[in-house]
Amino acid sequence: MWRAVSDALPTCLQLVTKCVSISPTCPVCLQHVETASHILLSCRLALSCWHKADLIPHADSNGTIGHWLDSVFNRYDDDDVICCEVMICWALWKARNTLVWDKKASSSTQILTSAWVTLDHWQKAQDKTCLLSSSLLHDGSNIKQWTTPASNTVKINVDGAIFEKENFLWVWCGCT
């Protein structure tokens, strides 16, 4: 979102202004100039996603992503809705790039699924209580957990891995 708000998202129009020899036309709808506002808010695929998510982007055709995002922050008190709207933008940009680089079109259902799964993963990563505890992973082996060293002592932490294919041993040591 920072890149879109800063007008640094490499849309077709933005690339043309940097003297890249491409068409400024949206690669998704092939009808309008591709700006950040167009690809994320008003392109037919974007509108399909917004409607399917039961969210309306409320963007005026001359507005910028910055104006839209500001209105999102002012319109909703619910962080979950704000996160959903931002994640839809991210998923739309990802789908646009998949079309441009891999020649694979995405449906609005696929885009929304990607947005919701990614948002769910991000929210779980932010929730410290959601992380797996080593007790859940206990398989009978003696799992050790790091503890703070006692005062006036030096604690040496060692970790290692053997990479059989490369015939390589990796060891890490650290003192606390």
PDB file of N, CA, C and O in Angstrom, residues 53-101:
ATOM      1  N   ALA A  53     -16.833  -9.520  -2.174  1.00  0.00           N
ATOM      2  CA  ALA A  53     -16.443  -9.411  -0.761  1.00  0.00           C
ATOM      3  C   ALA A  53     -17.451  -8.572   0.032  1.00  0.00           C
ATOM      4  O   ALA A  53     -17.295  -8.384   1.231  1.00  0.00           O
ATOM      5  N   ASP A  54     -18.461  -8.073  -0.667  1.00  0.00           N
ATOM      6  CA  ASP A  54     -19.485  -7.227  -0.068  1.00  0.00           C
ATOM      7  C   ASP A  54     -18.882  -5.946   0.505  1.00  0.00           C
ATOM      8  O   ASP A  54     -19.293  -5.459   1.563  1.00  0.00           O
ATOM      9  N   LEU A  55     -17.892  -5.441  -0.192  1.00  0.00           N
ATOM     10  CA  LEU A  55     -17.266  -4.166   0.149  1.00  0.00           C
ATOM     11  C   LEU A  55     -17.276  -3.302  -1.110  1.00  0.00           C
ATOM     12  O   LEU A  55     -17.013  -3.794  -2.200  1.00  0.00           O
ATOM     13  N   ILE A  56     -17.567  -2.048  -0.957  1.00  0.00           N
ATOM     14  CA  ILE A  56     -17.549  -1.146  -2.100  1.00  0.00           C
ATOM     15  C   ILE A  56     -16.381  -0.187  -1.877  1.00  0.00           C
ATOM     16  O   ILE A  56     -16.289   0.457  -0.826  1.00  0.00           O
ATOM     17  N   PRO A  57     -15.474  -0.071  -2.855  1.00  0.00           N
ATOM     18  CA  PRO A  57     -14.274   0.732  -2.612  1.00  0.00           C
ATOM     19  C   PRO A  57     -14.514   2.238  -2.487  1.00  0.00           C
ATOM     20  O   PRO A  57     -13.650   2.947  -2.020  1.00  0.00           O
ATOM     21  N   HIS A  58     -15.688   2.764  -2.863  1.00  0.00           N
ATOM     22  CA  HIS A  58     -15.997   4.198  -2.740  1.00  0.00           C
ATOM     23  C   HIS A  58     -14.857   5.083  -3.229  1.00  0.00           C
ATOM     24  O   HIS A  58     -14.369   5.944  -2.520  1.00  0.00           O
ATOM     25  N   ALA A  59     -14.409   4.832  -4.449  1.00  0.00           N
ATOM     26  CA  ALA A  59     -13.339   5.644  -5.008  1.00  0.00           C
ATOM     27  C   ALA A  59     -13.907   6.503  -6.128  1.00  0.00           C
ATOM     28  O   ALA A  59     -14.647   6.016  -6.962  1.00  0.00           O
ATOM     29  N   ASP A  60     -13.559   7.787  -6.125  1.00  0.00           N
ATOM     30  CA  ASP A  60     -13.997   8.580  -7.267  1.00  0.00           C
ATOM     31  C   ASP A  60     -12.958   8.386  -8.371  1.00  0.00           C
ATOM     32  O   ASP A  60     -11.786   8.109  -8.113  1.00  0.00           O
ATOM     33  N   SER A  61     -13.386   8.512  -9.601  1.00  0.00           N
ATOM     34  CA  SER A  61     -12.526   8.158 -10.731  1.00  0.00           C
ATOM     35  C   SER A  61     -11.278   9.019 -10.822  1.00  0.00           C
ATOM     36  O   SER A  61     -10.285   8.617 -11.414  1.00  0.00           O
ATOM     37  N   ASN A  62     -11.295  10.219 -10.244  1.00  0.00           N
ATOM     38  CA  ASN A  62     -10.118  11.092 -10.295  1.00  0.00           C
ATOM     39  C   ASN A  62      -9.278  11.022  -9.026  1.00  0.00           C
ATOM     40  O   ASN A  62      -8.246  11.669  -8.933  1.00  0.00           O
ATOM     41  N   GLY A  63      -9.740  10.245  -8.049  1.00  0.00           N
ATOM     42  CA  GLY A  63      -9.030  10.164  -6.782  1.00  0.00           C
ATOM     43  C   GLY A  63      -7.785   9.286  -6.876  1.00  0.00           C
ATOM     44  O   GLY A  63      -7.607   8.513  -7.801  1.00  0.00           O
ATOM     45  N   THR A  64      -6.950   9.426  -5.878  1.00  0.00           N
ATOM     46  CA  THR A  64      -5.734   8.617  -5.806  1.00  0.00           C
ATOM     47  C   THR A  64      -5.948   7.501  -4.795  1.00  0.00           C
ATOM     48  O   THR A  64      -6.910   7.513  -4.023  1.00  0.00           O
ATOM     49  N   ILE A  65      -5.031   6.566  -4.797  1.00  0.00           N
ATOM     50  CA  ILE A  65      -5.072   5.504  -3.790  1.00  0.00           C
ATOM     51  C   ILE A  65      -4.932   6.119  -2.394  1.00  0.00           C
ATOM     52  O   ILE A  65      -5.572   5.677  -1.445  1.00  0.00           O
ATOM     53  N   GLY A  66      -4.141   7.140  -2.275  1.00  0.00           N
ATOM     54  CA  GLY A  66      -3.977   7.816  -0.989  1.00  0.00           C
ATOM     55  C   GLY A  66      -5.291   8.378  -0.473  1.00  0.00           C
ATOM     56  O   GLY A  66      -5.612   8.230   0.704  1.00  0.00           O
ATOM     57  N   HIS A  67      -6.070   9.014  -1.351  1.00  0.00           N
ATOM     58  CA  HIS A  67      -7.388   9.537  -0.949  1.00  0.00           C
ATOM     59  C   HIS A  67      -8.301   8.396  -0.531  1.00  0.00           C
ATOM     60  O   HIS A  67      -9.017   8.486   0.461  1.00  0.00           O
ATOM     61  N   TRP A  68      -8.293   7.320  -1.320  1.00  0.00           N
ATOM     62  CA  TRP A  68      -9.141   6.179  -0.999  1.00  0.00           C
ATOM     63  C   TRP A  68      -8.755   5.570   0.343  1.00  0.00           C
ATOM     64  O   TRP A  68      -9.606   5.310   1.187  1.00  0.00           O
ATOM     65  N   LEU A  69      -7.445   5.349   0.562  1.00  0.00           N
ATOM     66  CA  LEU A  69      -6.988   4.725   1.805  1.00  0.00           C
ATOM     67  C   LEU A  69      -7.320   5.618   3.003  1.00  0.00           C
ATOM     68  O   LEU A  69      -7.744   5.126   4.052  1.00  0.00           O
ATOM     69  N   ASP A  70      -7.162   6.926   2.834  1.00  0.00           N
ATOM     70  CA  ASP A  70      -7.526   7.859   3.897  1.00  0.00           C
ATOM     71  C   ASP A  70      -9.014   7.737   4.215  1.00  0.00           C
ATOM     72  O   ASP A  70      -9.399   7.716   5.391  1.00  0.00           O
ATOM     73  N   SER A  71      -9.833   7.608   3.185  1.00  0.00           N
ATOM     74  CA  SER A  71     -11.275   7.463   3.434  1.00  0.00           C
ATOM     75  C   SER A  71     -11.591   6.131   4.112  1.00  0.00           C
ATOM     76  O   SER A  71     -12.497   6.047   4.932  1.00  0.00           O
ATOM     77  N   VAL A  72     -10.833   5.085   3.791  1.00  0.00           N
ATOM     78  CA  VAL A  72     -11.022   3.785   4.453  1.00  0.00           C
ATOM     79  C   VAL A  72     -10.727   3.924   5.946  1.00  0.00           C
ATOM     80  O   VAL A  72     -11.505   3.476   6.784  1.00  0.00           O
ATOM     81  N   PHE A  73      -9.605   4.561   6.278  1.00  0.00           N
ATOM     82  CA  PHE A  73      -9.245   4.732   7.690  1.00  0.00           C
ATOM     83  C   PHE A  73     -10.267   5.593   8.431  1.00  0.00           C
ATOM     84  O   PHE A  73     -10.531   5.372   9.608  1.00  0.00           O
ATOM     85  N   ASN A  74     -10.847   6.575   7.750  1.00  0.00           N
ATOM     86  CA  ASN A  74     -11.824   7.456   8.389  1.00  0.00           C
ATOM     87  C   ASN A  74     -13.218   6.842   8.454  1.00  0.00           C
ATOM     88  O   ASN A  74     -14.003   7.193   9.327  1.00  0.00           O
ATOM     89  N   ARG A  75     -13.528   5.946   7.531  1.00  0.00           N
ATOM     90  CA  ARG A  75     -14.873   5.380   7.444  1.00  0.00           C
ATOM     91  C   ARG A  75     -15.091   4.244   8.433  1.00  0.00           C
ATOM     92  O   ARG A  75     -16.182   4.032   8.930  1.00  0.00           O
ATOM     93  N   TYR A  76     -14.036   3.482   8.717  1.00  0.00           N
ATOM     94  CA  TYR A  76     -14.199   2.284   9.553  1.00  0.00           C
ATOM     95  C   TYR A  76     -13.448   2.416  10.868  1.00  0.00           C
ATOM     96  O   TYR A  76     -12.310   2.868  10.909  1.00  0.00           O
ATOM     97  N   ASP A  77     -14.102   1.993  11.931  1.00  0.00           N
ATOM     98  CA  ASP A  77     -13.444   1.896  13.234  1.00  0.00           C
ATOM     99  C   ASP A  77     -12.898   0.495  13.426  1.00  0.00           C
ATOM    100  O   ASP A  77     -12.079   0.249  14.303  1.00  0.00           O
ATOM    101  N   ASP A  78     -13.357  -0.413  12.604  1.00  0.00           N
ATOM    102  CA  ASP A  78     -13.023  -1.832  12.728  1.00  0.00           C
ATOM    103  C   ASP A  78     -11.734  -2.137  11.949  1.00  0.00           C
ATOM    104  O   ASP A  78     -11.712  -2.068  10.727  1.00  0.00           O
ATOM    105  N   ASP A  79     -10.678  -2.478  12.675  1.00  0.00           N
ATOM    106  CA  ASP A  79      -9.400  -2.800  12.021  1.00  0.00           C
ATOM    107  C   ASP A  79      -9.520  -3.997  11.091  1.00  0.00           C
ATOM    108  O   ASP A  79      -8.799  -4.088  10.105  1.00  0.00           O
ATOM    109  N   ASP A  80     -10.435  -4.922  11.404  1.00  0.00           N
ATOM    110  CA  ASP A  80     -10.599  -6.099  10.546  1.00  0.00           C
ATOM    111  C   ASP A  80     -11.056  -5.714   9.146  1.00  0.00           C
ATOM    112  O   ASP A  80     -10.583  -6.264   8.159  1.00  0.00           O
ATOM    113  N   VAL A  81     -11.971  -4.761   9.045  1.00  0.00           N
ATOM    114  CA  VAL A  81     -12.451  -4.310   7.731  1.00  0.00           C
ATOM    115  C   VAL A  81     -11.326  -3.611   6.989  1.00  0.00           C
ATOM    116  O   VAL A  81     -11.123  -3.830   5.788  1.00  0.00           O
ATOM    117  N   ILE A  82     -10.576  -2.782   7.686  1.00  0.00           N
ATOM    118  CA  ILE A  82      -9.449  -2.082   7.064  1.00  0.00           C
ATOM    119  C   ILE A  82      -8.437  -3.104   6.541  1.00  0.00           C
ATOM    120  O   ILE A  82      -7.974  -3.003   5.401  1.00  0.00           O
ATOM    121  N   CYS A  83      -8.118  -4.094   7.355  1.00  0.00           N
ATOM    122  CA  CYS A  83      -7.179  -5.137   6.926  1.00  0.00           C
ATOM    123  C   CYS A  83      -7.711  -5.895   5.717  1.00  0.00           C
ATOM    124  O   CYS A  83      -6.948  -6.209   4.797  1.00  0.00           O
ATOM    125  N   CYS A  84      -9.002  -6.176   5.696  1.00  0.00           N
ATOM    126  CA  CYS A  84      -9.605  -6.868   4.551  1.00  0.00           C
ATOM    127  C   CYS A  84      -9.462  -6.043   3.285  1.00  0.00           C
ATOM    128  O   CYS A  84      -9.086  -6.563   2.224  1.00  0.00           O
ATOM    129  N   GLU A  85      -9.748  -4.751   3.356  1.00  0.00           N
ATOM    130  CA  GLU A  85      -9.656  -3.899   2.170  1.00  0.00           C
ATOM    131  C   GLU A  85      -8.221  -3.810   1.668  1.00  0.00           C
ATOM    132  O   GLU A  85      -7.969  -3.902   0.467  1.00  0.00           O
ATOM    133  N   VAL A  86      -7.279  -3.656   2.577  1.00  0.00           N
ATOM    134  CA  VAL A  86      -5.869  -3.586   2.181  1.00  0.00           C
ATOM    135  C   VAL A  86      -5.423  -4.926   1.581  1.00  0.00           C
ATOM    136  O   VAL A  86      -4.720  -4.966   0.569  1.00  0.00           O
ATOM    137  N   MET A  87      -5.858  -6.035   2.169  1.00  0.00           N
ATOM    138  CA  MET A  87      -5.455  -7.352   1.671  1.00  0.00           C
ATOM    139  C   MET A  87      -6.059  -7.640   0.296  1.00  0.00           C
ATOM    140  O   MET A  87      -5.429  -8.295  -0.529  1.00  0.00           O
ATOM    141  N   ILE A  88      -7.267  -7.144   0.038  1.00  0.00           N
ATOM    142  CA  ILE A  88      -7.837  -7.296  -1.301  1.00  0.00           C
ATOM    143  C   ILE A  88      -6.962  -6.564  -2.312  1.00  0.00           C
ATOM    144  O   ILE A  88      -6.686  -7.085  -3.395  1.00  0.00           O
ATOM    145  N   CYS A  89      -6.504  -5.378  -1.965  1.00  0.00           N
ATOM    146  CA  CYS A  89      -5.603  -4.637  -2.867  1.00  0.00           C
ATOM    147  C   CYS A  89      -4.336  -5.444  -3.142  1.00  0.00           C
ATOM    148  O   CYS A  89      -3.889  -5.552  -4.284  1.00  0.00           O
ATOM    149  N   TRP A  90      -3.764  -6.011  -2.092  1.00  0.00           N
ATOM    150  CA  TRP A  90      -2.543  -6.806  -2.266  1.00  0.00           C
ATOM    151  C   TRP A  90      -2.807  -8.000  -3.191  1.00  0.00           C
ATOM    152  O   TRP A  90      -2.022  -8.289  -4.083  1.00  0.00           O
ATOM    153  N   ALA A  91      -3.930  -8.687  -2.971  1.00  0.00           N
ATOM    154  CA  ALA A  91      -4.256  -9.862  -3.784  1.00  0.00           C
ATOM    155  C   ALA A  91      -4.539  -9.470  -5.231  1.00  0.00           C
ATOM    156  O   ALA A  91      -4.188 -10.204  -6.160  1.00  0.00           O
ATOM    157  N   LEU A  92      -5.162  -8.314  -5.446  1.00  0.00           N
ATOM    158  CA  LEU A  92      -5.398  -7.834  -6.813  1.00  0.00           C
ATOM    159  C   LEU A  92      -4.078  -7.544  -7.519  1.00  0.00           C
ATOM    160  O   LEU A  92      -3.896  -7.890  -8.684  1.00  0.00           O
ATOM    161  N   TRP A  93      -3.143  -6.926  -6.811  1.00  0.00           N
ATOM    162  CA  TRP A  93      -1.843  -6.626  -7.417  1.00  0.00           C
ATOM    163  C   TRP A  93      -1.093  -7.925  -7.730  1.00  0.00           C
ATOM    164  O   TRP A  93      -0.475  -8.066  -8.780  1.00  0.00           O
ATOM    165  N   LYS A  94      -1.175  -8.871  -6.826  1.00  0.00           N
ATOM    166  CA  LYS A  94      -0.529 -10.174  -7.045  1.00  0.00           C
ATOM    167  C   LYS A  94      -1.141 -10.877  -8.260  1.00  0.00           C
ATOM    168  O   LYS A  94      -0.411 -11.434  -9.094  1.00  0.00           O
ATOM    169  N   ALA A  95      -2.469 -10.832  -8.384  1.00  0.00           N
ATOM    170  CA  ALA A  95      -3.147 -11.461  -9.530  1.00  0.00           C
ATOM    171  C   ALA A  95      -2.777 -10.752 -10.828  1.00  0.00           C
ATOM    172  O   ALA A  95      -2.579 -11.402 -11.866  1.00  0.00           O
ATOM    173  N   ARG A  96      -2.670  -9.448 -10.782  1.00  0.00           N
ATOM    174  CA  ARG A  96      -2.256  -8.678 -11.966  1.00  0.00           C
ATOM    175  C   ARG A  96      -0.865  -9.117 -12.406  1.00  0.00           C
ATOM    176  O   ARG A  96      -0.604  -9.341 -13.578  1.00  0.00           O
ATOM    177  N   ASN A  97       0.041  -9.273 -11.446  1.00  0.00           N
ATOM    178  CA  ASN A  97       1.409  -9.688 -11.788  1.00  0.00           C
ATOM    179  C   ASN A  97       1.454 -11.129 -12.292  1.00  0.00           C
ATOM    180  O   ASN A  97       2.256 -11.455 -13.163  1.00  0.00           O
ATOM    181  N   THR A  98       0.606 -11.982 -11.762  1.00  0.00           N
ATOM    182  CA  THR A  98       0.531 -13.360 -12.249  1.00  0.00           C
ATOM    183  C   THR A  98       0.079 -13.370 -13.714  1.00  0.00           C
ATOM    184  O   THR A  98       0.593 -14.148 -14.516  1.00  0.00           O
ATOM    185  N   LEU A  99      -0.842 -12.491 -14.055  1.00  0.00           N
ATOM    186  CA  LEU A  99      -1.285 -12.389 -15.447  1.00  0.00           C
ATOM    187  C   LEU A  99      -0.172 -11.846 -16.337  1.00  0.00           C
ATOM    188  O   LEU A  99       0.112 -12.405 -17.401  1.00  0.00           O
ATOM    189  N   VAL A 100       0.488 -10.785 -15.889  1.00  0.00           N
ATOM    190  CA  VAL A 100       1.540 -10.148 -16.696  1.00  0.00           C
ATOM    191  C   VAL A 100       2.739 -11.073 -16.885  1.00  0.00           C
ATOM    192  O   VAL A 100       3.238 -11.243 -17.991  1.00  0.00           O
ATOM    193  N   TRP A 101       3.208 -11.698 -15.819  1.00  0.00           N
ATOM    194  CA  TRP A 101       4.454 -12.451 -15.882  1.00  0.00           C
ATOM    195  C   TRP A 101       4.266 -13.936 -16.201  1.00  0.00           C
ATOM    196  O   TRP A 101       5.120 -14.530 -16.846  1.00  0.00           O
TER     197      TRP A 101
END
